[in-house]
Coordinates of C-alpha atoms in Angstrom, one line a residue:
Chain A
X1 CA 49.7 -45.2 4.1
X2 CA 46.3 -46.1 5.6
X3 CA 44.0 -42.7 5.4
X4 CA 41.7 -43.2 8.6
X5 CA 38.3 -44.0 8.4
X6 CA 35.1 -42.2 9.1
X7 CA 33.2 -43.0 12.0
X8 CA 29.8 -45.0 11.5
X9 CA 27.9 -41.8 12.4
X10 CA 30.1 -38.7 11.2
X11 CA 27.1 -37.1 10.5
X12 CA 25.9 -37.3 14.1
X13 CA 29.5 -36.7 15.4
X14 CA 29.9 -33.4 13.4
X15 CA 26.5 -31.9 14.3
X16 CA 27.9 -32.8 17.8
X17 CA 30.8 -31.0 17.4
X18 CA 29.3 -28.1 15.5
X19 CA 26.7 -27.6 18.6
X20 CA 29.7 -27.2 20.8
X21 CA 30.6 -23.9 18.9
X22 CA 34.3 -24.8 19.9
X23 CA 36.0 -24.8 16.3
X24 CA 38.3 -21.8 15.4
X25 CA 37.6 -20.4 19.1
X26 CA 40.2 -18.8 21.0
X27 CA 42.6 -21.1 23.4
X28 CA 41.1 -21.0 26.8
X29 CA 43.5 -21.6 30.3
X30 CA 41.7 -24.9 31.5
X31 CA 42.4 -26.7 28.2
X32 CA 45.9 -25.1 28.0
X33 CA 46.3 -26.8 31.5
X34 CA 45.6 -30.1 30.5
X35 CA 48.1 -29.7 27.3
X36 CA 50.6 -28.5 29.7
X37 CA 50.4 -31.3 32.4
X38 CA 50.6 -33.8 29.5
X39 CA 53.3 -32.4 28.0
X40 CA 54.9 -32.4 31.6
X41 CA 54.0 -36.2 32.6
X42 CA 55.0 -37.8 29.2
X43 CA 58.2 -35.4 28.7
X44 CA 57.1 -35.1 24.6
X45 CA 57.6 -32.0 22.4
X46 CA 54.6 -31.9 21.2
X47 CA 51.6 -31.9 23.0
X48 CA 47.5 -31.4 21.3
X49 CA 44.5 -31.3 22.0
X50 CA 41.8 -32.0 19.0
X51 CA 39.0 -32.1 17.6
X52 CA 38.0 -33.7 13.9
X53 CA 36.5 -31.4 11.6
X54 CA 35.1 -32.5 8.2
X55 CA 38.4 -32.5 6.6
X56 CA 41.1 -30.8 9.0
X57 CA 42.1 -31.9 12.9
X58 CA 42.1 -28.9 14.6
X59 CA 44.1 -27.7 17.6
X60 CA 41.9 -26.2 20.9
X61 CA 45.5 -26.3 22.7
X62 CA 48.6 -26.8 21.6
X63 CA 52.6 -27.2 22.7
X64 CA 55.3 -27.4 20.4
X65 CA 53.6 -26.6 17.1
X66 CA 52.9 -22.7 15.3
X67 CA 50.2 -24.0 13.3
X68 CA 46.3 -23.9 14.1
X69 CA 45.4 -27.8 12.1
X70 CA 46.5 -30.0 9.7
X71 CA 44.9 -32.6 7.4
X72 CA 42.2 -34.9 8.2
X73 CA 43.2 -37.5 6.0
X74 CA 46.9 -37.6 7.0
X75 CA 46.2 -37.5 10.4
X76 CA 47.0 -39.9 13.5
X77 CA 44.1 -38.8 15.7
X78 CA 41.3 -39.8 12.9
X79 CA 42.7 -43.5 13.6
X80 CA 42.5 -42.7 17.5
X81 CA 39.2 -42.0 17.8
X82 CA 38.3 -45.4 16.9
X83 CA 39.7 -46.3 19.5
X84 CA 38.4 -46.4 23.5
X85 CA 41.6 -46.6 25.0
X86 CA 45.0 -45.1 24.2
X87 CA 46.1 -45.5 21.1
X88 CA 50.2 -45.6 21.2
X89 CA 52.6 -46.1 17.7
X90 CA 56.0 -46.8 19.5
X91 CA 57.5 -46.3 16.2
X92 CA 55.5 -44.6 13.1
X93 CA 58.6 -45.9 10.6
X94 CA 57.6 -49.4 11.3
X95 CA 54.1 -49.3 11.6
X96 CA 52.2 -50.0 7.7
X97 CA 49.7 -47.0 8.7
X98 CA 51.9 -44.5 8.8
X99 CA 55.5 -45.3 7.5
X100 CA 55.0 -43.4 4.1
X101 CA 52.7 -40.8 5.9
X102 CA 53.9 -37.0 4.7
X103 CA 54.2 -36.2 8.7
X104 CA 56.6 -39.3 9.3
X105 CA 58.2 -39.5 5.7
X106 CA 59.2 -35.7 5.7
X107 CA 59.5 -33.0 8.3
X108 CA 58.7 -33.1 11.1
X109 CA 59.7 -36.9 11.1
X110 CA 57.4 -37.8 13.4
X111 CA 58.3 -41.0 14.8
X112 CA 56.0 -41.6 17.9
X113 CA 52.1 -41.1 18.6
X114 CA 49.9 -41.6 21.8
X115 CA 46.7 -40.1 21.5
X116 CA 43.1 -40.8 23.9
X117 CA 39.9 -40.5 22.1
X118 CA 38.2 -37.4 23.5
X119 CA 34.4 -39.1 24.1
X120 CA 31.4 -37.3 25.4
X121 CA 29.2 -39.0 28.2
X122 CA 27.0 -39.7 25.2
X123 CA 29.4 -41.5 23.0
X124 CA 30.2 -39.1 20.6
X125 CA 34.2 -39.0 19.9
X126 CA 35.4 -35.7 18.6
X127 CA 39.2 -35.5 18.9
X128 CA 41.9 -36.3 21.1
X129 CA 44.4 -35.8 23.7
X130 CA 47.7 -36.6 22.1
X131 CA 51.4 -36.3 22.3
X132 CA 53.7 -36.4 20.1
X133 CA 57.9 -37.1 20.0
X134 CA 60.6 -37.9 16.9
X135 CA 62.1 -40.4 18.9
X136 CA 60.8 -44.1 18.8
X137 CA 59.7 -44.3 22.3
X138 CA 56.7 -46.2 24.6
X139 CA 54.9 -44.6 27.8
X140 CA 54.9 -46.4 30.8
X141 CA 51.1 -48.0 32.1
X142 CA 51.4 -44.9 34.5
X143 CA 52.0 -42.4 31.8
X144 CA 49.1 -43.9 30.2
X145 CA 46.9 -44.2 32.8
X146 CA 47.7 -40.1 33.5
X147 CA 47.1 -39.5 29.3
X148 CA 43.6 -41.2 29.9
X149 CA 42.7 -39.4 33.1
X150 CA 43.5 -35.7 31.3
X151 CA 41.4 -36.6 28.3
X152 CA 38.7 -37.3 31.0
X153 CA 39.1 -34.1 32.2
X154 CA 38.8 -32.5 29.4
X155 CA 36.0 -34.4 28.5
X156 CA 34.0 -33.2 31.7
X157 CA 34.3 -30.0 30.5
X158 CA 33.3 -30.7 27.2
X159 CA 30.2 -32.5 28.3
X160 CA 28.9 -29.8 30.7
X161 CA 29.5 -27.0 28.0
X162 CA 27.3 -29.2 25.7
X163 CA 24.5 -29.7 28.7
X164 CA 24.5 -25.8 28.4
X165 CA 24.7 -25.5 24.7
X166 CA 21.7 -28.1 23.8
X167 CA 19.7 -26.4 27.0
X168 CA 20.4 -22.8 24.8
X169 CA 18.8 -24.0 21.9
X170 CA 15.8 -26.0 23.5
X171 CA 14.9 -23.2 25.3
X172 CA 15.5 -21.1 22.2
X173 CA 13.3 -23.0 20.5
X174 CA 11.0 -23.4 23.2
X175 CA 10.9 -19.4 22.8
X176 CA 9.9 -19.2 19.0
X177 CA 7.3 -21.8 19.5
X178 CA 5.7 -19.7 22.3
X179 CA 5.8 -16.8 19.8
X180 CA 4.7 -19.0 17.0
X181 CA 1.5 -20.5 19.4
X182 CA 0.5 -16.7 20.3
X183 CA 0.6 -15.3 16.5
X184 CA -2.0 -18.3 15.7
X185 CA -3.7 -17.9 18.8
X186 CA -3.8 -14.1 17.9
X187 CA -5.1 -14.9 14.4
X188 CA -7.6 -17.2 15.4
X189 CA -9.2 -14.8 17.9
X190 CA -9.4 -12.1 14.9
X191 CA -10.8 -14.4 13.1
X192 CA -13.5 -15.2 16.0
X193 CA -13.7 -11.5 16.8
X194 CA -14.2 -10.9 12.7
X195 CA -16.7 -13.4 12.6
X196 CA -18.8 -12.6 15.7
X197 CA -18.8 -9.2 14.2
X198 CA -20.5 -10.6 10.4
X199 CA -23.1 -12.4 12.2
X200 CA -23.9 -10.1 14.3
X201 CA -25.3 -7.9 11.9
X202 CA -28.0 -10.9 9.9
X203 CA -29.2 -11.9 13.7
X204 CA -30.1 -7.9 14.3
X205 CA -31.9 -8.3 10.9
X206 CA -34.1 -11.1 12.3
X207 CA -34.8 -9.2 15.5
X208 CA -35.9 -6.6 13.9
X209 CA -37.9 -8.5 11.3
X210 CA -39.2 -10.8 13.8
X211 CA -40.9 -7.3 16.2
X212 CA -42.5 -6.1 12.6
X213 CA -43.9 -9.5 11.9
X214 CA -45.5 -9.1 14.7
X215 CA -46.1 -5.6 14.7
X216 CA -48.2 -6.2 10.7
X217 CA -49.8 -8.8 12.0
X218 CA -51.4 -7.3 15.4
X219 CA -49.9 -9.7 17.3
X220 CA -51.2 -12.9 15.3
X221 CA -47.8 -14.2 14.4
X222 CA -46.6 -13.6 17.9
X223 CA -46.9 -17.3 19.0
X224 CA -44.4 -18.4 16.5
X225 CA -42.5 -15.4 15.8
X226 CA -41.9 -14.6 19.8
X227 CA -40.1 -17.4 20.8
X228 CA -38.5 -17.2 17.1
X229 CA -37.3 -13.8 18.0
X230 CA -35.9 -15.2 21.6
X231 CA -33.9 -17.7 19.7
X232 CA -32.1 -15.0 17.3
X233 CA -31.9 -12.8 20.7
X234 CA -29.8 -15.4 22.8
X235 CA -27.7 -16.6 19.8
X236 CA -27.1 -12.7 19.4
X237 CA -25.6 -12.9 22.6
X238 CA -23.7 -15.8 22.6
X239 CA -22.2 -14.2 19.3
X240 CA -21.6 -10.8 21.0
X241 CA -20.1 -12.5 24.1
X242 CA -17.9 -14.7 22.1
X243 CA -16.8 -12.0 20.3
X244 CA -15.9 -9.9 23.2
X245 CA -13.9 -12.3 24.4
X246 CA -11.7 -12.7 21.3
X247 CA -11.3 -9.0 21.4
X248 CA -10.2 -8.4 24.4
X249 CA -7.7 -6.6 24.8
X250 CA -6.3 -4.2 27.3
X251 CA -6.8 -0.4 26.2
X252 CA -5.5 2.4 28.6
X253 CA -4.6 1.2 31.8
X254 CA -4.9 4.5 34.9
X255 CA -5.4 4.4 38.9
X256 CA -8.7 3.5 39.8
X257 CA -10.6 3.4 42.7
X258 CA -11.9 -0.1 43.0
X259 CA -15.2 1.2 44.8
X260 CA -16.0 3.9 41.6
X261 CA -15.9 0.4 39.3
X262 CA -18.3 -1.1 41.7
X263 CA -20.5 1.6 41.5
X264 CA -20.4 1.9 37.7
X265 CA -20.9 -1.8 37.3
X266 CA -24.0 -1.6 39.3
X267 CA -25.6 1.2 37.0
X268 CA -24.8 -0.4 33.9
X269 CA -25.8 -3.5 34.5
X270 CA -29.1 -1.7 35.8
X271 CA -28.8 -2.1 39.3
X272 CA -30.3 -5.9 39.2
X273 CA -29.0 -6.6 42.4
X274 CA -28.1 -5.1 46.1
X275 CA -24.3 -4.2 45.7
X276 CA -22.6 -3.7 50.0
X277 CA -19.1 -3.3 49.8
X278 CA -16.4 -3.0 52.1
X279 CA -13.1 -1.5 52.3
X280 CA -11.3 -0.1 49.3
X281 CA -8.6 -0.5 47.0
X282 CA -7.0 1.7 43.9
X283 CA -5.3 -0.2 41.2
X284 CA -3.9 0.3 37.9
X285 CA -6.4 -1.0 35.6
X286 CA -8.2 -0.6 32.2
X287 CA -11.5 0.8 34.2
X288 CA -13.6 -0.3 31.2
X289 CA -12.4 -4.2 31.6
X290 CA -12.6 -4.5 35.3
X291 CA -15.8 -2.9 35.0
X292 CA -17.4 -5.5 32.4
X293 CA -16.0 -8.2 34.6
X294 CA -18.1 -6.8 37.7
X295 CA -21.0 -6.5 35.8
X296 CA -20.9 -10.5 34.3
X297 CA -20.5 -11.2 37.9
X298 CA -23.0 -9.1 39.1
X299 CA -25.3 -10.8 36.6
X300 CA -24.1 -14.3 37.8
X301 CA -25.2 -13.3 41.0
X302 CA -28.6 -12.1 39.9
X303 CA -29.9 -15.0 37.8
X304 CA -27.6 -17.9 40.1
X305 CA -27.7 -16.3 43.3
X306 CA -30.7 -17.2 45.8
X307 CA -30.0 -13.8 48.1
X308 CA -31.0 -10.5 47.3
X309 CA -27.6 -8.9 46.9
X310 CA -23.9 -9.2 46.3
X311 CA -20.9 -8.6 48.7
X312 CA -17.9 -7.3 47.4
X313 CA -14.8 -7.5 49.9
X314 CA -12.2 -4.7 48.3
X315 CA -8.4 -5.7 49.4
X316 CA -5.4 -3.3 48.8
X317 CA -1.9 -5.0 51.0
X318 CA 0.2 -1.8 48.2
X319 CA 1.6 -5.3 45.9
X320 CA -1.9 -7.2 45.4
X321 CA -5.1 -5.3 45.3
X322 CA -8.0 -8.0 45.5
X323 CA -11.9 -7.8 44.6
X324 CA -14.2 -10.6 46.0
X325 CA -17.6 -10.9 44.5
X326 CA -19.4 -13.2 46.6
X327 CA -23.3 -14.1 47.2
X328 CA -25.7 -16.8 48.6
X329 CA -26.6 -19.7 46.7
X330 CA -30.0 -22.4 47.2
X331 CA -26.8 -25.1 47.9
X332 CA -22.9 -25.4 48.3
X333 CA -21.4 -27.2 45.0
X334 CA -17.9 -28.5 44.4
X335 CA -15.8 -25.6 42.3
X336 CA -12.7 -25.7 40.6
X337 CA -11.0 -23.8 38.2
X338 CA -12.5 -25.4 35.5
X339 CA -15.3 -23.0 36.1
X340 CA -13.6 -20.5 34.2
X341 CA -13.7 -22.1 30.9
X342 CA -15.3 -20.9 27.8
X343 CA -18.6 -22.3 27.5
X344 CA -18.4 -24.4 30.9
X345 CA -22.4 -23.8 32.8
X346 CA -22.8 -24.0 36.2
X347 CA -26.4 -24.6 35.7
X348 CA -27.7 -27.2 33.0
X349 CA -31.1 -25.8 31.0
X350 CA -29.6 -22.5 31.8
X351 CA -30.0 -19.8 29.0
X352 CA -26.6 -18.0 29.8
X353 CA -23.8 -17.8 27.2
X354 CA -21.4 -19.8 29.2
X355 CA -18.8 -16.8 28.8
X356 CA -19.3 -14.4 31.8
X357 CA -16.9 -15.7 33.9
X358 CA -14.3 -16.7 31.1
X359 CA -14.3 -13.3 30.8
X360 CA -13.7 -12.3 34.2
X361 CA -10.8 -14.9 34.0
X362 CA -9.9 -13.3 30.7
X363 CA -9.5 -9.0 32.3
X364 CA -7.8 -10.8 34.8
X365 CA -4.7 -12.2 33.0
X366 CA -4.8 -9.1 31.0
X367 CA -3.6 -7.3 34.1
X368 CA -1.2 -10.0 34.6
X369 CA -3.3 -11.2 37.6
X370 CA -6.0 -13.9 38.3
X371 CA -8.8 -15.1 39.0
X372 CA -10.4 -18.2 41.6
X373 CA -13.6 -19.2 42.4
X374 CA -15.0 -21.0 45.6
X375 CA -18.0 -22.4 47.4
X376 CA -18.9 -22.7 51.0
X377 CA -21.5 -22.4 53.7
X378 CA -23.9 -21.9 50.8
X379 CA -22.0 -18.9 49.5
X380 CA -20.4 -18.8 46.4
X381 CA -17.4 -16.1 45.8
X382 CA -15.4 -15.5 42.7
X383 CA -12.0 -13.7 44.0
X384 CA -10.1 -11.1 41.2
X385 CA -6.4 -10.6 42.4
X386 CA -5.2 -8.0 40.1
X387 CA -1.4 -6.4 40.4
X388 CA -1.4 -2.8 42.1
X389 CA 0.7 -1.0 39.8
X390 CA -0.4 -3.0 36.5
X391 CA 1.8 -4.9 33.8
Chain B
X1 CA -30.7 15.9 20.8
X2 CA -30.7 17.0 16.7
X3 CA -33.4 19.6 15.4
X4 CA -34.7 17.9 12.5
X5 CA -36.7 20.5 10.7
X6 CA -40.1 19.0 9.2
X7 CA -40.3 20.4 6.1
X8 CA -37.5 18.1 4.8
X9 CA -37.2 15.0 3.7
X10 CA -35.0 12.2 5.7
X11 CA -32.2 10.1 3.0
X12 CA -31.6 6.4 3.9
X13 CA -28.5 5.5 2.6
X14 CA -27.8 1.7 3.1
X15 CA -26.9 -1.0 0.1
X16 CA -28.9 -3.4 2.3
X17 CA -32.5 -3.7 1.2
X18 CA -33.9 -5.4 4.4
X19 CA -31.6 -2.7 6.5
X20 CA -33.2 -0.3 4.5
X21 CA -36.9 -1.5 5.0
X22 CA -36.5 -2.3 8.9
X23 CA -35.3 1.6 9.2
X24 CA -37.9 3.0 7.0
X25 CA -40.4 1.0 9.4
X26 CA -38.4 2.5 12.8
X27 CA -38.5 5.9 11.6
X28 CA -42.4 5.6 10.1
X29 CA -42.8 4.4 14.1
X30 CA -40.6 7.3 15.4
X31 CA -42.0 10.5 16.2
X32 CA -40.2 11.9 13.4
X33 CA -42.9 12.9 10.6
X34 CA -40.7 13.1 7.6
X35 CA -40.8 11.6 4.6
X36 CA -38.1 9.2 3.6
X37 CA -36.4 8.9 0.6
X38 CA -33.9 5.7 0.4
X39 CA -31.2 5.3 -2.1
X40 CA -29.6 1.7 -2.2
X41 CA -25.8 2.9 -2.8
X42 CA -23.3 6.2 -2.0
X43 CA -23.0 7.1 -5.6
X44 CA -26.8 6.8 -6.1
X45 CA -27.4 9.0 -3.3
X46 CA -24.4 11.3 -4.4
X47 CA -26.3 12.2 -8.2
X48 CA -29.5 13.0 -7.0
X49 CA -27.7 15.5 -4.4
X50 CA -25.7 17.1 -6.7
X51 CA -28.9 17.6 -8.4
X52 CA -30.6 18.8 -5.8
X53 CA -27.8 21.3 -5.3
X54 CA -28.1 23.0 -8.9
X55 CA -31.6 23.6 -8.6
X56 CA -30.9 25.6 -5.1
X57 CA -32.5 23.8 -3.2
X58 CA -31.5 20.5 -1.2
X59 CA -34.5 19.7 0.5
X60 CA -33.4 17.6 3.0
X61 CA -33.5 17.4 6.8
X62 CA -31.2 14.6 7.8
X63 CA -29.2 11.9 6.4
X64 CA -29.2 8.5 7.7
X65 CA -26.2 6.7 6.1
X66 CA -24.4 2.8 6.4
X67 CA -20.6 3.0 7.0
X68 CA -19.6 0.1 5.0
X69 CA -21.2 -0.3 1.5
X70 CA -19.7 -1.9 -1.4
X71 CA -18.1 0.8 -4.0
X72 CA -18.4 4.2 -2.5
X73 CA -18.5 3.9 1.6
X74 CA -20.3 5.5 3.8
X75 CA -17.0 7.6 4.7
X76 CA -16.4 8.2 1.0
X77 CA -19.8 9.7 0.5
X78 CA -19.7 11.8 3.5
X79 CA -15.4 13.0 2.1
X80 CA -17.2 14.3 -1.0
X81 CA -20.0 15.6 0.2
X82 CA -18.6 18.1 2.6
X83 CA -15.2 19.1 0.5
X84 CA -16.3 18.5 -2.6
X85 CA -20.6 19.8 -2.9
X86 CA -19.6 21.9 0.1
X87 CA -22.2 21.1 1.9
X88 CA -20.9 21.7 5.3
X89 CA -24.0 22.2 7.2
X90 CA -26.6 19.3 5.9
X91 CA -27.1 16.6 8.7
X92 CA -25.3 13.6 8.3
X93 CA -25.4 10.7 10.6
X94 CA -23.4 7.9 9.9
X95 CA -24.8 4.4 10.8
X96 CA -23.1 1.2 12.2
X97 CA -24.1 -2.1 12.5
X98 CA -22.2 -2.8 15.8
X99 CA -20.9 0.0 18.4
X100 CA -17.3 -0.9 19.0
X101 CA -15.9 -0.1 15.6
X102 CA -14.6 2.7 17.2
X103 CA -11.8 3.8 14.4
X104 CA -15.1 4.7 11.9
X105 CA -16.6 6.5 14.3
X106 CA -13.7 8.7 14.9
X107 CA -13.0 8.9 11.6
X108 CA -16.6 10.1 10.9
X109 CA -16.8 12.8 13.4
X110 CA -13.1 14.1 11.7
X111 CA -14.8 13.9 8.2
X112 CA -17.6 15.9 9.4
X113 CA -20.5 13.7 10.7
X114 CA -23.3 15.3 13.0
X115 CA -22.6 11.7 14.8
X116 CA -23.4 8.0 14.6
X117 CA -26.1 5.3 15.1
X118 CA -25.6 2.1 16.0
X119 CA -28.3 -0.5 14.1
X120 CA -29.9 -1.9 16.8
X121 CA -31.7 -5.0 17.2
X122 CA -35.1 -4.8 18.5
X123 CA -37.5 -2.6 17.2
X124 CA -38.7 -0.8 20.2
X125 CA -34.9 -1.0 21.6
X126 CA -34.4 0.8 17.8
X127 CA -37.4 3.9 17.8
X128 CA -36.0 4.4 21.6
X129 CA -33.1 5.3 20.1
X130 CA -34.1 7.4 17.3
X131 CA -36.9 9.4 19.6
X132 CA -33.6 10.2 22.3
X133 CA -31.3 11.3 19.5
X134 CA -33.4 13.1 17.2
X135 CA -37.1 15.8 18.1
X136 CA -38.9 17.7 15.0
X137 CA -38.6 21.1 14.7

């Protein structure tokens, strides 16, 4: 007897088959089908369909047996699969593989074997279509041809349920990489946040230091110390506003009128600039984001602006509420989004921390909404669309 | 705005030694005319109160003390000096170096502080601070 060989890439073929999840499942009606219309166009007793475990051939349909597998190594099907057409033994007595095989030797006496290799689009052969009978017998080039055309069937279905299986896990995996991204994501912005917050406390130090070096020496050191003292100042800044941004988060979200925002982000940010608005909107918003956002802009439109105040256009269509911030500028320039990046100046030589409006981009996804920025007609407007009802 | 009787002395409570020095030099500016008294750690500041409390007489009008100092903190301190010296009534102000640690401050005002003070930076931006929080009485 002739034990069949293993495949060049078993290891390949298994993980294959495994991915499937098909082993040991119940039978299902359109493989039962294809068994039945075998067994029906090449009159055998015993009909299969199989797939090659590590060391069993196990039945997904079956006619004419009561068991669920049966060796590997004894099997007719692990010769099949080498095989890209039909492999038929007329008579298993007189053929050297299988004469002293336990299956043909003893019961059941099998005596003939047709079996097609069951092989996905890709190439991988799992099992078989097969039939068996205890009479010598051949099948007819029709009978063939039908054999062939089931397994193809079959292997249809095969191939679309492992399109859908491989699809499962790449978007599973997809899924716990996006989780994976936003826990380091989420750690490095602690660490930012942690950081910003540790220097922080050394550049007060120098401010402070700097005024009483002044202070002790009645103004002497000023020259030096002054624009010594600017320096700490501005890098205090950049420190705070990187810092802010890292710790963003949202906090408790409640309906707000979009006009009482306005209004509060015109006091604090010591009503630099005009503020006319028009119309009104209430959303559901962390007030004390939305707020800092209106004041950063309000800023913007203070030291970049060239007009004396700010417009802010409040939207409400009861889905979308939308705030547009928008003021005069010496010259229409080319915007994109681009504008909204961390550390990205409008202005070169400007002495801005290059985070206002990443932060206005930043409360904006924390609503779940966004944020766009244009330029025309020498007016340049920064558009907030936040989500009525909030995340 | 805190009454901060004269006739007592102000603690400074803070590890830092510059800290320390820069608010000595904001409250010496301040229109505040007590004497301060600086201790460079918790515990330090915790023996001489205790001693202060045998002899009857504490002395003190306000005390300015650091959140976050190595060994005893800031919150520690303030714990054992309200359940333990019973000291329910002596002004305690607890300082921060930024404003948004917001979980110390609550947990300051539940332990007992009179309120908080955020360091700031600037010195003017700093006496502003102290002169709206705090008037001699």
């Amino acid at each position: 007897m002739k034990e069949p060989d293993l495949p060049a890439n078993e290891n390949e073929r298994m993980a294959a088959l495994l991915d499937l999840k098909i082993l040991d499942t119940a039978p299902e009606e359109v493989f039962d089908r294809i068994t039945r219309l075998a067994a029906h166009i090449i009159d055998a007793p015993v009909v299969l369909m199989t797939f090659l475990d590590e060391d069993r051939n196990w039945f997904k349909s079956k006619i004419g047996v009561d068991f669920a597998d049966s060796p590997r190594n004894i099997s007719f099907c692990g010769h099949a699969i080498h095989n890209d057409e039909v492999m038929m033994v007329p008579d298993a007595q007189e053929d050297e593989r299988f004469a002293d095989n336990p299956l043909v030797a003893e019961m059941p006496n099998v005596r003939f074997y047709a079996g097609a290799p069951l092989i996905l689009s890709d190439g991988i052969r799992l099992g078989t279509l097969c039939a068996f009978d205890m009479q010598p017998r051949v099948l007819s080039d029709e009978q063939i041809g039908a054999l062939r055309d089931l397994a193809s069937v079959a292997v249809d279905e095969l191939d679309l349920r492992k399109s859908v299986e491989v699809e499962a896990r790449i978007s599973q995996e997809l899924r716990e990489q996006t989780v994976e991204l936003q826990h380091s994501n989420q750690a490095l912005e602690q660490y930012v946040y942690m950081a910003s917050h540790d220097l922080r406390a050394p550049l007060k130090r120098l401010i402070n230091l700097a005024d009483l070096a002044v202070l002790d020496s009645d103004g002497a050191a000023s020259g030096l110390v002054g624009p010594m003292r600017e320096s700490a100042v501005e890098m205090e800044e950049l420190v705070s506003g990187y810092g802010r941004l890292a710790g963003l988060s949202q906090g408790e979200a409640s309906e707000q009128l979009a006009s009482a925002m306005v209004k509060e982000a015109y006091e604090a940010s010591g009503q630099i600039i005009d503020v006319r608005v028009t119309g009104d909107a209430s959303v559901v918003c962390d007030s004390f984001l939305v707020t800092q956002a209106l004041v950063n802009l309000l800023e913007n439109a203070h030291k970049y602006g060239s007009g004396d105040s700010v417009v802010i256009d409040l939207t409400d269509d009861n889905e979308q509420v939308g705030i547009a911030v928008s003021n005069e500028v010496e010259q229409s320039f080319e915007v994109d989004n681009t504008i909204f990046a961390p550390f990205k100046r409008l202005v070169s030589d400007d002495r801005g921390t290059g985070l206002g409006l990443a932060i206005v981009e930043r409360v904006a996804q924390l609503h779940g909404g966004s944020a766009s920025a244009s330029c025309s007609d020498k007016t340049f407007a920064v558009q907030l669309s936040l989500p009525k009802r909030g995340i | 705005m805190i009454q901060i009787p004269r006739d007592g002395e102000i603690a400074l409570v803070d590890d830092d030694d510059l800290d320390r020095m820069i608010m000595s030099r904001v409250l010496g500016i301040s229109n505040l005319e007590n004497t301060v008294i600086d201790y460079p750690s918790a515990e330090s500041f915790i023996d001489d109160l205790a001693t202060r409390n045998e002899s009857g007489h504490i002395g003190l009008s306000l005390v300015l003390m650091d959140v976050n100092m190595p060994g005893m903190s800031g919150l520690e301190a303030l714990e054992h000096i309200r359940s333990v010296l019973g000291l329910i009534d002596l002004p305690i102000i607890v300082m921060l170096t930024s404003s948004e640690a917001g979980a110390d401050m609550e947990k300051a005002t539940q332990l007992g502080a009179h309120g908080y003070l955020a360091k700031q930076s600037g010195i003017d931006k700093f006496v502003g601070v102290i002169d709206e929080e705090f008037v001699n009485v």
